[in-house]
GROMACS .gro file of C-alpha atoms in nm:
model
  314
    1MET     CA    1   3.416   0.495   2.049
    2LEU     CA    2   3.365   0.889   2.139
    3GLU     CA    3   3.397   0.960   2.462
    4GLU     CA    4   3.061   1.131   2.479
    5VAL     CA    5   2.898   0.754   2.351
    6GLU     CA    6   3.053   0.589   2.649
    7ARG     CA    7   2.958   0.843   2.907
    8TRP     CA    8   2.551   0.790   2.766
    9LEU     CA    9   2.604   0.377   2.768
   10SER     CA   10   2.627   0.434   3.142
   11THR     CA   11   2.366   0.712   3.215
   12ARG     CA   12   2.100   0.623   2.913
   13SER     CA   13   2.135   0.241   2.862
   14TRP     CA   14   1.887   0.004   3.050
   15SER     CA   15   1.748  -0.335   3.189
   16ALA     CA   16   1.378  -0.351   3.183
   17ASN     CA   17   1.493  -0.467   3.557
   18ASP     CA   18   1.565  -0.107   3.648
   19ARG     CA   19   1.222   0.029   3.697
   20PRO     CA   20   0.955  -0.207   3.849
   21LEU     CA   21   0.615  -0.201   3.728
   22HIS     CA   22   0.520  -0.070   3.980
   23GLN     CA   23   0.750   0.235   3.925
   24ILE     CA   24   0.651   0.305   3.627
   25LEU     CA   25   0.236   0.334   3.711
   26ALA     CA   26   0.306   0.541   3.995
   27ALA     CA   27   0.477   0.782   3.756
   28LYS     CA   28   0.232   0.764   3.493
   29GLN     CA   29  -0.025   0.829   3.775
   30ARG     CA   30   0.162   1.106   3.851
   31THR     CA   31   0.227   1.245   3.569
   32GLY     CA   32  -0.117   1.164   3.366
   33GLN     CA   33   0.049   1.044   3.071
   34THR     CA   34  -0.111   0.820   2.842
   35VAL     CA   35   0.019   0.543   2.644
   36SER     CA   36  -0.050   0.417   2.275
   37VAL     CA   37   0.055   0.059   2.140
   38VAL     CA   38   0.085   0.012   1.727
   39LEU     CA   39   0.111  -0.303   1.617
   40PRO     CA   40   0.159  -0.224   1.229
   41ALA     CA   41   0.127  -0.579   1.022
   42LEU     CA   42   0.035  -0.715   0.695
   43ASN     CA   43   0.000  -1.128   0.682
   44GLU     CA   44   0.061  -1.166   1.041
   45GLU     CA   45  -0.214  -1.391   1.186
   46ALA     CA   46   0.021  -1.676   1.260
   47THR     CA   47   0.171  -1.414   1.565
   48VAL     CA   48  -0.044  -1.111   1.586
   49GLY     CA   49  -0.346  -1.258   1.790
   50ASP     CA   50  -0.071  -1.373   2.048
   51ILE     CA   51   0.147  -1.050   2.066
   52ALA     CA   52  -0.231  -0.847   2.137
   53ALA     CA   53  -0.364  -1.070   2.426
   54VAL     CA   54  -0.049  -1.052   2.605
   55ILE     CA   55  -0.061  -0.686   2.547
   56ARG     CA   56  -0.442  -0.679   2.662
   57HIS     CA   57  -0.395  -0.928   2.992
   58ASP     CA   58  -0.082  -0.815   3.137
   59LEU     CA   59  -0.051  -0.425   3.080
   60MET     CA   60  -0.385  -0.329   3.058
   61ARG     CA   61  -0.668  -0.585   3.274
   62GLN     CA   62  -0.372  -0.662   3.506
   63VAL     CA   63  -0.187  -0.340   3.559
   64PRO     CA   64  -0.328  -0.016   3.371
   65LEU     CA   65  -0.016   0.124   3.175
   66VAL     CA   66  -0.137   0.083   2.788
   67ASP     CA   67  -0.446   0.306   2.708
   68GLU     CA   68  -0.467   0.187   2.372
   69LEU     CA   69  -0.372  -0.135   2.159
   70VAL     CA   70  -0.420   0.000   1.747
   71VAL     CA   71  -0.307  -0.254   1.490
   72VAL     CA   72  -0.290  -0.089   1.141
   73ASP     CA   73  -0.356  -0.359   0.906
   74SER     CA   74  -0.148  -0.260   0.552
   75GLY     CA   75  -0.300  -0.476   0.328
   76SER     CA   76  -0.317  -0.805   0.451
   77THR     CA   77  -0.486  -1.149   0.244
   78ASP     CA   78  -0.484  -1.383   0.578
   79ARG     CA   79  -0.666  -1.296   0.832
   80THR     CA   80  -0.437  -1.085   1.009
   81SER     CA   81  -0.736  -0.827   1.106
   82GLU     CA   82  -0.972  -1.040   1.218
   83VAL     CA   83  -0.665  -1.256   1.483
   84ALA     CA   84  -0.584  -0.902   1.598
   85ALA     CA   85  -0.970  -0.773   1.682
   86ALA     CA   86  -1.041  -1.131   1.826
   87ALA     CA   87  -0.728  -1.057   2.075
   88GLY     CA   88  -0.900  -0.718   2.172
   89ALA     CA   89  -0.671  -0.481   1.983
   90ARG     CA   90  -0.834  -0.198   1.824
   91VAL     CA   91  -0.827  -0.276   1.400
   92VAL     CA   92  -0.764   0.012   1.153
   93HIS     CA   93  -0.702   0.003   0.838
   94ARG     CA   94  -0.450   0.164   0.646
   95ASP     CA   95  -0.613   0.297   0.376
   96GLY     CA   96  -0.884   0.428   0.549
   97ILE     CA   97  -0.647   0.704   0.758
   98LEU     CA   98  -0.611   0.976   0.585
   99PRO     CA   99  -0.735   0.893   0.263
  100ARG     CA  100  -0.676   1.189   0.063
  101LEU     CA  101  -0.323   1.090   0.053
  102PRO     CA  102  -0.336   0.750  -0.104
  103ALA     CA  103  -0.102   0.491   0.047
  104VAL     CA  104   0.233   0.367  -0.077
  105PRO     CA  105   0.393   0.064   0.049
  106GLY     CA  106   0.584  -0.017   0.362
  107LYS     CA  107   0.685   0.023   0.711
  108GLY     CA  108   0.739   0.333   0.719
  109GLU     CA  109   0.370   0.447   0.588
  110VAL     CA  110   0.204   0.257   0.812
  111LEU     CA  111   0.377   0.427   1.150
  112TRP     CA  112   0.341   0.762   1.024
  113ARG     CA  113  -0.078   0.719   0.977
  114SER     CA  114  -0.116   0.546   1.295
  115LEU     CA  115  -0.042   0.925   1.463
  116LEU     CA  116  -0.352   1.030   1.291
  117VAL     CA  117  -0.559   0.763   1.482
  118THR     CA  118  -0.390   0.728   1.821
  119ARG     CA  119  -0.374   0.983   2.072
  120GLY     CA  120  -0.122   0.858   2.325
  121ASP     CA  121   0.103   1.126   2.510
  122ILE     CA  122   0.307   0.809   2.421
  123VAL     CA  123   0.372   0.616   2.157
  124CYS     CA  124   0.484   0.291   2.164
  125PHE     CA  125   0.599   0.055   1.758
  126VAL     CA  126   0.613  -0.306   1.812
  127ASP     CA  127   0.699  -0.596   1.538
  128ALA     CA  128   0.377  -0.816   1.437
  129ASP     CA  129   0.605  -1.127   1.404
  130LEU     CA  130   0.755  -1.161   1.758
  131ARG     CA  131   0.731  -1.481   1.884
  132ASP     CA  132   0.746  -1.579   2.259
  133PHE     CA  133   0.622  -1.215   2.324
  134SER     CA  134   0.698  -1.067   2.686
  135SER     CA  135   0.492  -0.748   2.744
  136ASP     CA  136   0.868  -0.607   2.908
  137PHE     CA  137   0.890  -0.552   2.517
  138VAL     CA  138   0.652  -0.265   2.658
  139SER     CA  139   0.661  -0.174   2.962
  140GLY     CA  140   1.098  -0.142   2.944
  141ILE     CA  141   1.117   0.103   2.711
  142VAL     CA  142   0.740   0.328   2.833
  143GLY     CA  143   0.914   0.317   3.141
  144PRO     CA  144   1.169   0.586   3.059
  145LEU     CA  145   0.942   0.808   2.939
  146LEU     CA  146   0.753   0.797   3.199
  147THR     CA  147   1.007   0.817   3.448
  148ASP     CA  148   1.249   1.050   3.305
  149PRO     CA  149   1.087   1.391   3.168
  150ASP     CA  150   1.412   1.444   2.983
  151VAL     CA  151   1.404   1.122   2.768
  152ASP     CA  152   1.206   1.148   2.425
  153LEU     CA  153   1.267   0.844   2.287
  154VAL     CA  154   1.374   0.486   2.398
  155LYS     CA  155   1.471   0.185   2.086
  156ALA     CA  156   1.441  -0.192   2.271
  157MET     CA  157   1.802  -0.412   2.240
  158TYR     CA  158   1.783  -0.747   2.276
  159ASP     CA  159   1.946  -1.040   2.160
  160ARG     CA  160   1.882  -1.182   1.785
  161PRO     CA  161   1.946  -1.504   1.766
  162LEU     CA  162   1.950  -1.729   1.355
  163ALA     CA  163   1.896  -2.104   1.338
  164GLY     CA  164   1.951  -2.134   1.696
  165ALA     CA  165   2.297  -1.973   1.712
  166ALA     CA  166   2.285  -1.699   1.914
  167GLY     CA  167   2.354  -1.286   1.838
  168GLN     CA  168   2.409  -1.442   1.456
  169GLY     CA  169   2.037  -1.190   1.370
  170GLY     CA  170   2.021  -0.865   1.266
  171ARG     CA  171   2.249  -0.929   0.951
  172VAL     CA  172   2.148  -0.552   0.782
  173THR     CA  173   2.223  -0.409   1.147
  174GLU     CA  174   2.556  -0.571   1.109
  175LEU     CA  175   2.628  -0.533   0.718
  176MET     CA  176   2.504  -0.167   0.658
  177ALA     CA  177   2.340   0.052   0.959
  178ARG     CA  178   2.640  -0.014   1.199
  179PRO     CA  179   2.894   0.058   0.948
  180LEU     CA  180   2.693   0.348   0.860
  181LEU     CA  181   2.592   0.506   1.185
  182ASN     CA  182   2.979   0.426   1.343
  183MET     CA  183   3.080   0.656   0.987
  184HIS     CA  184   2.875   0.926   0.952
  185TRP     CA  185   2.662   0.964   1.349
  186PRO     CA  186   2.901   0.861   1.586
  187GLN     CA  187   2.706   0.973   1.838
  188LEU     CA  188   2.454   0.683   1.757
  189ALA     CA  189   2.730   0.403   1.776
  190GLY     CA  190   2.610   0.352   2.144
  191PHE     CA  191   2.269   0.172   1.990
  192VAL     CA  192   2.304  -0.196   1.998
  193GLN     CA  193   2.005  -0.288   1.758
  194PRO     CA  194   1.945   0.066   1.601
  195LEU     CA  195   1.706  -0.058   1.353
  196GLY     CA  196   1.494  -0.291   1.557
  197GLY     CA  197   1.065  -0.199   1.571
  198GLU     CA  198   1.031  -0.199   1.898
  199TYR     CA  199   1.109   0.150   1.985
  200ALA     CA  200   0.862   0.437   2.227
  201ALA     CA  201   0.891   0.781   2.157
  202ARG     CA  202   0.701   1.125   2.275
  203ARG     CA  203   0.450   1.181   2.038
  204SER     CA  204   0.586   1.544   2.015
  205LEU     CA  205   0.866   1.384   1.854
  206LEU     CA  206   0.729   1.192   1.638
  207GLU     CA  207   0.513   1.494   1.529
  208GLN     CA  208   0.814   1.651   1.396
  209LEU     CA  209   0.953   1.397   1.230
  210PRO     CA  210   0.951   1.276   0.869
  211PHE     CA  211   0.890   0.921   0.801
  212PRO     CA  212   1.019   0.668   0.554
  213VAL     CA  213   0.780   0.491   0.403
  214GLY     CA  214   0.929   0.223   0.394
  215TYR     CA  215   1.261  -0.008   0.589
  216GLY     CA  216   1.459   0.317   0.619
  217VAL     CA  217   1.276   0.414   0.885
  218GLU     CA  218   1.373   0.313   1.188
  219LEU     CA  219   1.721   0.481   1.094
  220GLY     CA  220   1.606   0.775   0.997
  221MET     CA  221   1.396   0.851   1.320
  222LEU     CA  222   1.754   0.815   1.509
  223VAL     CA  223   1.934   1.050   1.290
  224ASP     CA  224   1.650   1.306   1.292
  225ALA     CA  225   1.569   1.279   1.664
  226LEU     CA  226   1.980   1.343   1.746
  227HIS     CA  227   1.941   1.629   1.519
  228LEU     CA  228   1.625   1.734   1.720
  229VAL     CA  229   1.678   1.654   2.050
  230GLY     CA  230   1.964   1.519   2.134
  231LEU     CA  231   2.161   1.243   2.235
  232ASP     CA  232   2.107   1.243   2.610
  233ALA     CA  233   1.741   1.284   2.506
  234LEU     CA  234   1.780   0.939   2.372
  235ALA     CA  235   1.784   0.567   2.511
  236GLN     CA  236   1.790   0.248   2.520
  237VAL     CA  237   1.617  -0.062   2.742
  238ASP     CA  238   1.753  -0.440   2.739
  239VAL     CA  239   1.445  -0.645   2.734
  240GLY     CA  240   1.582  -0.939   2.665
  241VAL     CA  241   1.580  -1.175   2.329
  242ARG     CA  242   1.393  -1.056   2.057
  243LYS     CA  243   1.260  -1.467   1.811
  244HIS     CA  244   1.068  -1.308   1.427
  245ARG     CA  245   0.995  -1.489   1.112
  246HIS     CA  246   1.389  -1.411   0.939
  247GLN     CA  247   1.384  -1.301   0.566
  248ASP     CA  248   1.601  -1.385   0.307
  249GLY     CA  249   1.905  -1.284   0.141
  250GLN     CA  250   1.728  -1.104  -0.142
  251ALA     CA  251   1.482  -0.917   0.072
  252LEU     CA  252   1.755  -0.795   0.338
  253GLY     CA  253   1.965  -0.680   0.045
  254ARG     CA  254   1.633  -0.447  -0.084
  255MET     CA  255   1.622  -0.358   0.321
  256ALA     CA  256   1.978  -0.240   0.309
  257ALA     CA  257   1.934  -0.059  -0.031
  258ALA     CA  258   1.676   0.169   0.129
  259ILE     CA  259   1.794   0.240   0.471
  260TYR     CA  260   2.116   0.301   0.234
  261ARG     CA  261   1.916   0.578   0.098
  262THR     CA  262   1.789   0.729   0.368
  263ALA     CA  263   2.118   0.775   0.476
  264GLN     CA  264   2.239   0.877   0.215
  265LEU     CA  265   1.931   1.182   0.154
  266ARG     CA  266   2.046   1.283   0.554
  267LEU     CA  267   2.372   1.244   0.453
  268ALA     CA  268   2.367   1.577   0.162
  269ARG     CA  269   2.001   1.564   0.016
  270GLY     CA  270   2.187   1.469  -0.263
  271HIS     CA  271   2.035   1.327  -0.600
  272LEU     CA  272   2.089   0.966  -0.650
  273ILE     CA  273   2.151   0.848  -0.995
  274ARG     CA  274   1.947   0.509  -0.995
  275PRO     CA  275   1.673   0.455  -0.744
  276SER     CA  276   1.676   0.064  -0.776
  277LEU     CA  277   1.858  -0.200  -0.683
  278THR     CA  278   1.900  -0.506  -0.950
  279GLN     CA  279   1.967  -0.895  -0.736
  280PHE     CA  280   1.981  -1.189  -0.903
  281GLU     CA  281   1.800  -1.537  -0.920
  282ARG     CA  282   1.874  -1.898  -1.117
  283GLY     CA  283   1.591  -1.912  -1.373
  284THR     CA  284   1.567  -2.224  -1.654
  285ASP     CA  285   1.890  -2.074  -1.869
  286GLY     CA  286   2.100  -1.935  -1.593
  287PHE     CA  287   2.058  -1.599  -1.404
  288GLU     CA  288   1.826  -1.426  -1.429
  289PRO     CA  289   1.787  -1.014  -1.343
  290ARG     CA  290   1.509  -0.892  -1.098
  291THR     CA  291   1.488  -0.560  -1.104
  292TYR     CA  292   1.324  -0.344  -0.782
  293SER     CA  293   1.311   0.035  -0.693
  294VAL     CA  294   1.418   0.170  -0.391
  295ASP     CA  295   1.218   0.352  -0.127
  296THR     CA  296   1.295   0.680  -0.226
  297GLU     CA  297   0.982   0.880  -0.050
  298GLU     CA  298   0.888   1.052   0.239
  299ARG     CA  299   0.612   1.201   0.438
  300PRO     CA  300   0.644   1.513   0.577
  301PRO     CA  301   0.599   1.560   0.964
  302MET     CA  302   0.253   1.500   1.096
  303VAL     CA  303   0.205   1.805   1.242
  304GLU     CA  304   0.206   1.956   0.912
  305ILE     CA  305  -0.071   1.770   0.795
  306ALA     CA  306  -0.407   1.936   0.816
  307GLU     CA  307  -0.628   1.684   0.915
  308TYR     CA  308  -0.390   1.630   1.211
  309GLN     CA  309  -0.374   1.991   1.352
  310ALA     CA  310  -0.763   1.979   1.313
  311ARG     CA  311  -0.765   1.674   1.551
  312ARG     CA  312  -0.514   1.878   1.794
  313ALA     CA  313  -0.717   2.188   1.761
  314ALA     CA  314  -1.074   1.977   1.892
   0.00000   0.00000   0.00000
């Protein structure tokens, strides 16, 4: 490990317990910064309501840490929107944001569009499929941004159990993202959960970053933020254990392909000969191929979008 990374681990890796809530609130009141929490959601009726309810109760009613809670529904066919609204979140539908640009499927697309419907100086993203959710996931990663002006982006780190086995989750992280980062961006080798969906950042940084529309958004954001603001502006906070719905192996393969494509673009901005991935499923006549396109589109920095510029000027 690079000496720079070892130093970073000792100065930019914290526990949620390192900043008590009263300290975070005092910093928020002193600086006047506002906080938005965004939950990107697609068919998450089983969990999104509990997450929104915990944030509303712990961080909006009991203490005024979060100023707005927004669920961006990316086309759910279940009761995600109704459940989220009943729990006190403001629900916005992806296709209603920036309608002049037709939306494409993908998590990164939703996160990018969320910048247009939130106002916070700090934006905190939380995946909507978490179980046994704790508000530490929010206060823990927002805390450093409120208390340390030199920090621009904070990722959550946690244990990821799989089928009851500790540390066995995050398979795409271990098989794809971590090797890529260690080999090509070794300054980022200290991140425990580089692909984790829980992170917070200053709006002033997010609006300058391009957003891969799909699963590559987390890796792309880390790499681009490193180049834009440097390693010391990035941090991570231990928030405990993350329990969520795991995807099957083939879905993870498609996720890995999108992440590799995101890395490839940042390594060379080169041409991908075949932006697709073929996988196999056993059918009645043996193994049958299934070919999926790999996310290759990226949205430009939000600060370049006319509607966003107009809102900032208003």
